[in-house]
């Protein structure tokens, strides 16, 4: 409308602070907040949100209303030259953020079944595992406004892919107009969200276009493309001209990144470990051992993962008893990754004894998934000066299925999600153990020197304060008795990682002893774990005689010997606990019930698997 031509129209702007106090009600379009309450990602501060309203009236009658919630913060992607290459780091309010999170896919294969309540539970469970970042994968869809509102509330940074993935596109005139319309609509819809950390052109398409340019692919050694020369030109137009131009026009404050993975665009080595982000899949697709993660330094790992089966209760939702074999037709229909069930068995053979039944094979697969991802995340957190992000593939499922998700279709926590709650904790004590797995993994091969048993501990502190406390460690026999132990006072500055002195155990039995470690602060255990010096399949476990009893809203687990990967189960498959799939020494451990009911609880460990 023409304000000069019709003075009956009035637009009133209102700002309401996070406590509900009205800061202004004016026709002016600018307002200065003198003491702003800053919005922070989860783990770094609070998430205060302001409400901004614009109301159009004529003659006292309201004709239209625009209302948004906003967070006040600065948000950038820090890319600075350094001695290794170029950094790639979220920087919020001037503070470098170590991204810890997961990739998000559609929550259901039938979108009308998604609700705000279901999305809230999913994202709250991500926050409960100390995640601060969610990457919306470009092969899915643009979530509803509820998703982004909840990310604002919960402090989850959003890495938002545009919806292009793993393909080649012909940029016709009609398709270009479609791209412009779709991107414009979503940029304008999302640009006000405090959680929006960056907009990314696509998933893995730069990598798809880069591979055919390499001699090894042109020679036919690994032909994975039907790309034509025009596809390369169209790719550059779409993701390095059209989309960044739209972002500059409609959301100039938002960082644009051409692809994931990428080193910055122009088909310039998108998997370069010294700059940009990478997707790393040699563990899982390449069937390399978990310790392979420790051979790699990346600036930001935006995708890496490992599959597992869901719980027995979830499998029972889509099978009959006769289907409960991982190679049955029904189970293979619920496995969309070619040969993946065989991969899981391959990793079982590397790590555990063959499980005694179907139920324990499902359990074993979840232990593999948790151990694999833990190994990677702990390594990259120890390398915090170089690496600034670890995003797990994937957070959730769109149907009940074997997959890389840490939360299954019904929102049930797999072992991986419980592990993530530990390895994404702000203060983490982790161990780079040395033993048979790294020195003589194929035990029938000749190994001239004795196996060195050692533990190298590192304390990672992602909190905003200096942390002081005591690191306690012990070398133990399989029955839990202590062979040798020690303590060390430590102080670690905020947002840093500190290696401790190597622990050497020349007296250790490779297959009969293990190391436990814990960081304690003011009498409380903050972070703890254990390490074996051989593959679990070769460890001489003693019977821990596990038992569990209920006392009010707590479960008390008792063990008489070392118990690895203790799982508490209930007749209620939606039982959520303060911890699960944990290691424990002889004694008792108290676990709180957070959701669901602990109906006739039972308990098992790796000892019971074979």
Coordinates of C-alpha atoms in Angstrom, one line a residue, residues 142-347:
X142 CA 12.9 -28.7 4.5
X143 CA 11.5 -29.3 8.0
X144 CA 8.5 -27.3 9.3
X145 CA 8.7 -24.0 11.2
X146 CA 8.3 -26.1 14.4
X147 CA 11.7 -27.7 13.8
X148 CA 13.6 -24.4 13.6
X149 CA 11.6 -22.9 16.5
X150 CA 12.6 -25.8 18.7
X151 CA 16.3 -25.5 17.6
X152 CA 16.1 -21.9 18.7
X153 CA 14.7 -22.9 22.1
X154 CA 17.1 -25.8 22.7
X155 CA 20.3 -24.1 21.4
X156 CA 20.9 -26.4 18.5
X157 CA 22.9 -24.8 15.7
X158 CA 21.4 -25.7 12.3
X159 CA 23.6 -26.6 9.4
X160 CA 21.0 -26.3 6.6
X161 CA 21.6 -28.0 3.3
X162 CA 19.5 -26.9 0.3
X163 CA 17.6 -30.0 -1.0
X164 CA 20.1 -31.3 -3.5
X165 CA 22.0 -34.5 -3.0
X166 CA 24.1 -37.2 -4.7
X167 CA 23.0 -36.5 -8.3
X168 CA 23.6 -34.6 -11.5
X169 CA 21.1 -32.0 -12.6
X170 CA 20.4 -30.5 -16.0
X171 CA 19.9 -26.8 -15.5
X172 CA 17.1 -26.0 -17.9
X173 CA 15.4 -22.6 -17.8
X174 CA 12.3 -24.1 -16.1
X175 CA 14.4 -25.9 -13.5
X176 CA 16.4 -22.7 -12.8
X177 CA 13.2 -20.8 -12.1
X178 CA 12.1 -23.7 -9.8
X179 CA 15.4 -23.5 -7.9
X180 CA 15.1 -19.8 -7.5
X181 CA 11.5 -20.0 -6.2
X182 CA 12.2 -22.8 -3.8
X183 CA 15.4 -21.3 -2.4
X184 CA 14.0 -17.8 -2.1
X185 CA 11.0 -19.1 -0.2
X186 CA 13.1 -21.1 2.3
X187 CA 15.8 -18.5 2.8
X188 CA 13.2 -15.9 3.6
X189 CA 11.4 -18.4 5.9
X190 CA 14.5 -19.4 7.9
X191 CA 16.7 -16.3 7.9
X192 CA 15.5 -14.9 11.2
X193 CA 16.2 -18.0 13.3
X194 CA 19.0 -17.7 15.9
X195 CA 19.9 -21.3 15.4
X196 CA 20.6 -21.0 11.6
X197 CA 24.4 -21.3 11.4
X198 CA 24.9 -21.7 7.7
X199 CA 23.2 -22.5 4.4
X200 CA 24.9 -25.2 2.3
X201 CA 24.3 -25.8 -1.4
X202 CA 24.1 -29.5 -1.5
X203 CA 25.1 -32.9 -0.1
X204 CA 28.1 -34.6 -1.8
X205 CA 27.5 -33.2 -5.3
X206 CA 30.8 -31.4 -5.5
X207 CA 32.5 -34.7 -4.6
X208 CA 30.4 -36.4 -7.3
X209 CA 31.6 -33.9 -9.9
X210 CA 35.2 -33.9 -8.7
X211 CA 35.7 -37.7 -9.0
X212 CA 35.3 -37.9 -12.8
X213 CA 38.0 -35.3 -13.2
X214 CA 40.6 -37.6 -11.6
X215 CA 42.7 -39.8 -13.9
X216 CA 41.8 -42.9 -11.9
X217 CA 38.2 -42.5 -12.7
X218 CA 38.7 -41.5 -16.3
X219 CA 40.7 -44.7 -16.7
X220 CA 37.6 -46.7 -15.6
X221 CA 39.1 -47.9 -12.3
X222 CA 36.2 -46.6 -10.3
X223 CA 33.5 -45.4 -12.7
X224 CA 30.6 -44.0 -10.5
X225 CA 29.3 -41.3 -12.8
X226 CA 27.4 -40.7 -15.9
X227 CA 28.3 -37.0 -15.8
X228 CA 28.5 -35.0 -19.0
X229 CA 30.7 -31.9 -19.4
X230 CA 27.5 -29.8 -19.3
X231 CA 26.7 -31.1 -15.8
X232 CA 29.9 -29.6 -14.5
X233 CA 29.0 -26.2 -15.9
X234 CA 25.5 -26.5 -14.6
X235 CA 26.8 -27.4 -11.2
X236 CA 28.9 -24.3 -11.0
X237 CA 26.0 -22.1 -12.1
X238 CA 23.6 -23.6 -9.5
X239 CA 25.8 -23.8 -6.4
X240 CA 28.4 -21.1 -7.0
X241 CA 26.3 -18.5 -8.7
X242 CA 22.5 -18.9 -8.3
X243 CA 22.2 -20.0 -4.7
X244 CA 25.0 -17.8 -3.2
X245 CA 23.5 -14.8 -5.0
X246 CA 20.1 -15.5 -3.5
X247 CA 21.6 -15.9 0.0
X248 CA 23.4 -12.5 -0.5
X249 CA 20.2 -10.9 -1.5
X250 CA 17.8 -12.3 1.1
X251 CA 20.0 -13.2 4.0
X252 CA 23.4 -11.5 3.7
X253 CA 24.1 -12.2 7.3
X254 CA 24.1 -16.0 6.8
X255 CA 27.2 -17.9 5.8
X256 CA 26.9 -19.8 2.5
X257 CA 29.0 -23.0 1.9
X258 CA 28.8 -24.5 -1.6
X259 CA 28.6 -28.2 -0.8
X260 CA 29.3 -30.8 1.9
X261 CA 32.0 -32.0 1.8
X262 CA 33.9 -29.1 0.3
X263 CA 37.1 -27.1 0.6
X264 CA 35.4 -24.0 -0.5
X265 CA 34.2 -24.7 -4.0
X266 CA 35.4 -24.7 -7.6
X267 CA 35.8 -28.5 -7.6
X268 CA 39.0 -28.0 -5.6
X269 CA 39.6 -31.3 -3.7
X270 CA 36.4 -31.3 -1.6
X271 CA 37.8 -33.9 0.8
X272 CA 41.0 -32.0 1.6
X273 CA 41.6 -32.7 5.3
X274 CA 43.4 -29.3 5.8
X275 CA 40.4 -27.1 5.1
X276 CA 36.6 -27.2 5.0
X277 CA 34.5 -30.2 5.9
X278 CA 34.8 -33.9 5.1
X279 CA 32.7 -37.0 5.0
X280 CA 34.7 -40.0 6.1
X281 CA 33.5 -43.5 5.4
X282 CA 36.5 -45.8 5.3
X283 CA 35.3 -47.1 8.7
X284 CA 32.0 -48.8 7.7
X285 CA 32.0 -48.7 3.9
X286 CA 35.7 -49.5 3.7
X287 CA 35.5 -52.0 6.6
X288 CA 38.6 -50.5 8.2
X289 CA 39.0 -51.0 12.0
X290 CA 37.7 -48.4 14.4
X291 CA 41.3 -47.4 15.2
X292 CA 41.6 -46.1 11.7
X293 CA 39.9 -42.9 12.8
X294 CA 43.0 -42.1 14.8
X295 CA 45.1 -41.9 11.6
X296 CA 43.2 -38.9 10.3
X297 CA 43.1 -35.2 11.1
X298 CA 40.1 -33.2 9.8
X299 CA 39.1 -29.6 10.3
X300 CA 35.4 -30.5 10.6
X301 CA 33.8 -34.0 10.1
X302 CA 30.2 -33.3 8.9
X303 CA 29.4 -37.0 8.2
X304 CA 30.7 -40.3 9.4
X305 CA 28.8 -43.3 10.7
X306 CA 28.3 -46.9 11.4
X307 CA 25.2 -49.1 11.2
X308 CA 23.4 -51.2 13.8
X309 CA 20.1 -53.0 14.2
X310 CA 17.4 -51.5 16.4
X311 CA 16.2 -53.2 19.6
X312 CA 14.3 -56.5 19.6
X313 CA 11.1 -54.7 20.4
X314 CA 11.5 -52.5 17.3
X315 CA 12.3 -55.5 15.2
X316 CA 9.2 -57.3 16.5
X317 CA 7.1 -54.4 15.2
X318 CA 7.8 -55.5 11.6
X319 CA 8.6 -59.2 11.8
X320 CA 7.0 -62.5 12.6
X321 CA 9.1 -65.0 14.7
X322 CA 10.2 -66.9 11.6
X323 CA 11.6 -63.6 10.1
X324 CA 14.0 -63.0 12.9
X325 CA 17.2 -63.8 11.1
X326 CA 19.2 -60.9 9.7
X327 CA 19.3 -62.6 6.3
X328 CA 15.5 -63.3 6.1
X329 CA 13.6 -61.5 3.3
X330 CA 11.8 -59.2 5.8
X331 CA 15.1 -58.2 7.6
X332 CA 16.9 -57.6 4.3
X333 CA 13.9 -55.5 3.1
X334 CA 14.5 -53.4 6.3
X335 CA 18.2 -52.9 5.3
X336 CA 18.6 -50.5 2.5
X337 CA 22.4 -50.4 2.4
X338 CA 23.8 -53.1 0.0
X339 CA 25.7 -55.8 1.8
X340 CA 25.4 -54.0 5.1
X341 CA 24.2 -57.0 7.1
X342 CA 27.4 -58.7 5.9
X343 CA 29.4 -55.7 7.0
X344 CA 28.0 -55.9 10.5
X345 CA 29.0 -59.6 10.7
X346 CA 32.5 -58.7 9.3
X347 CA 32.9 -56.2 12.2

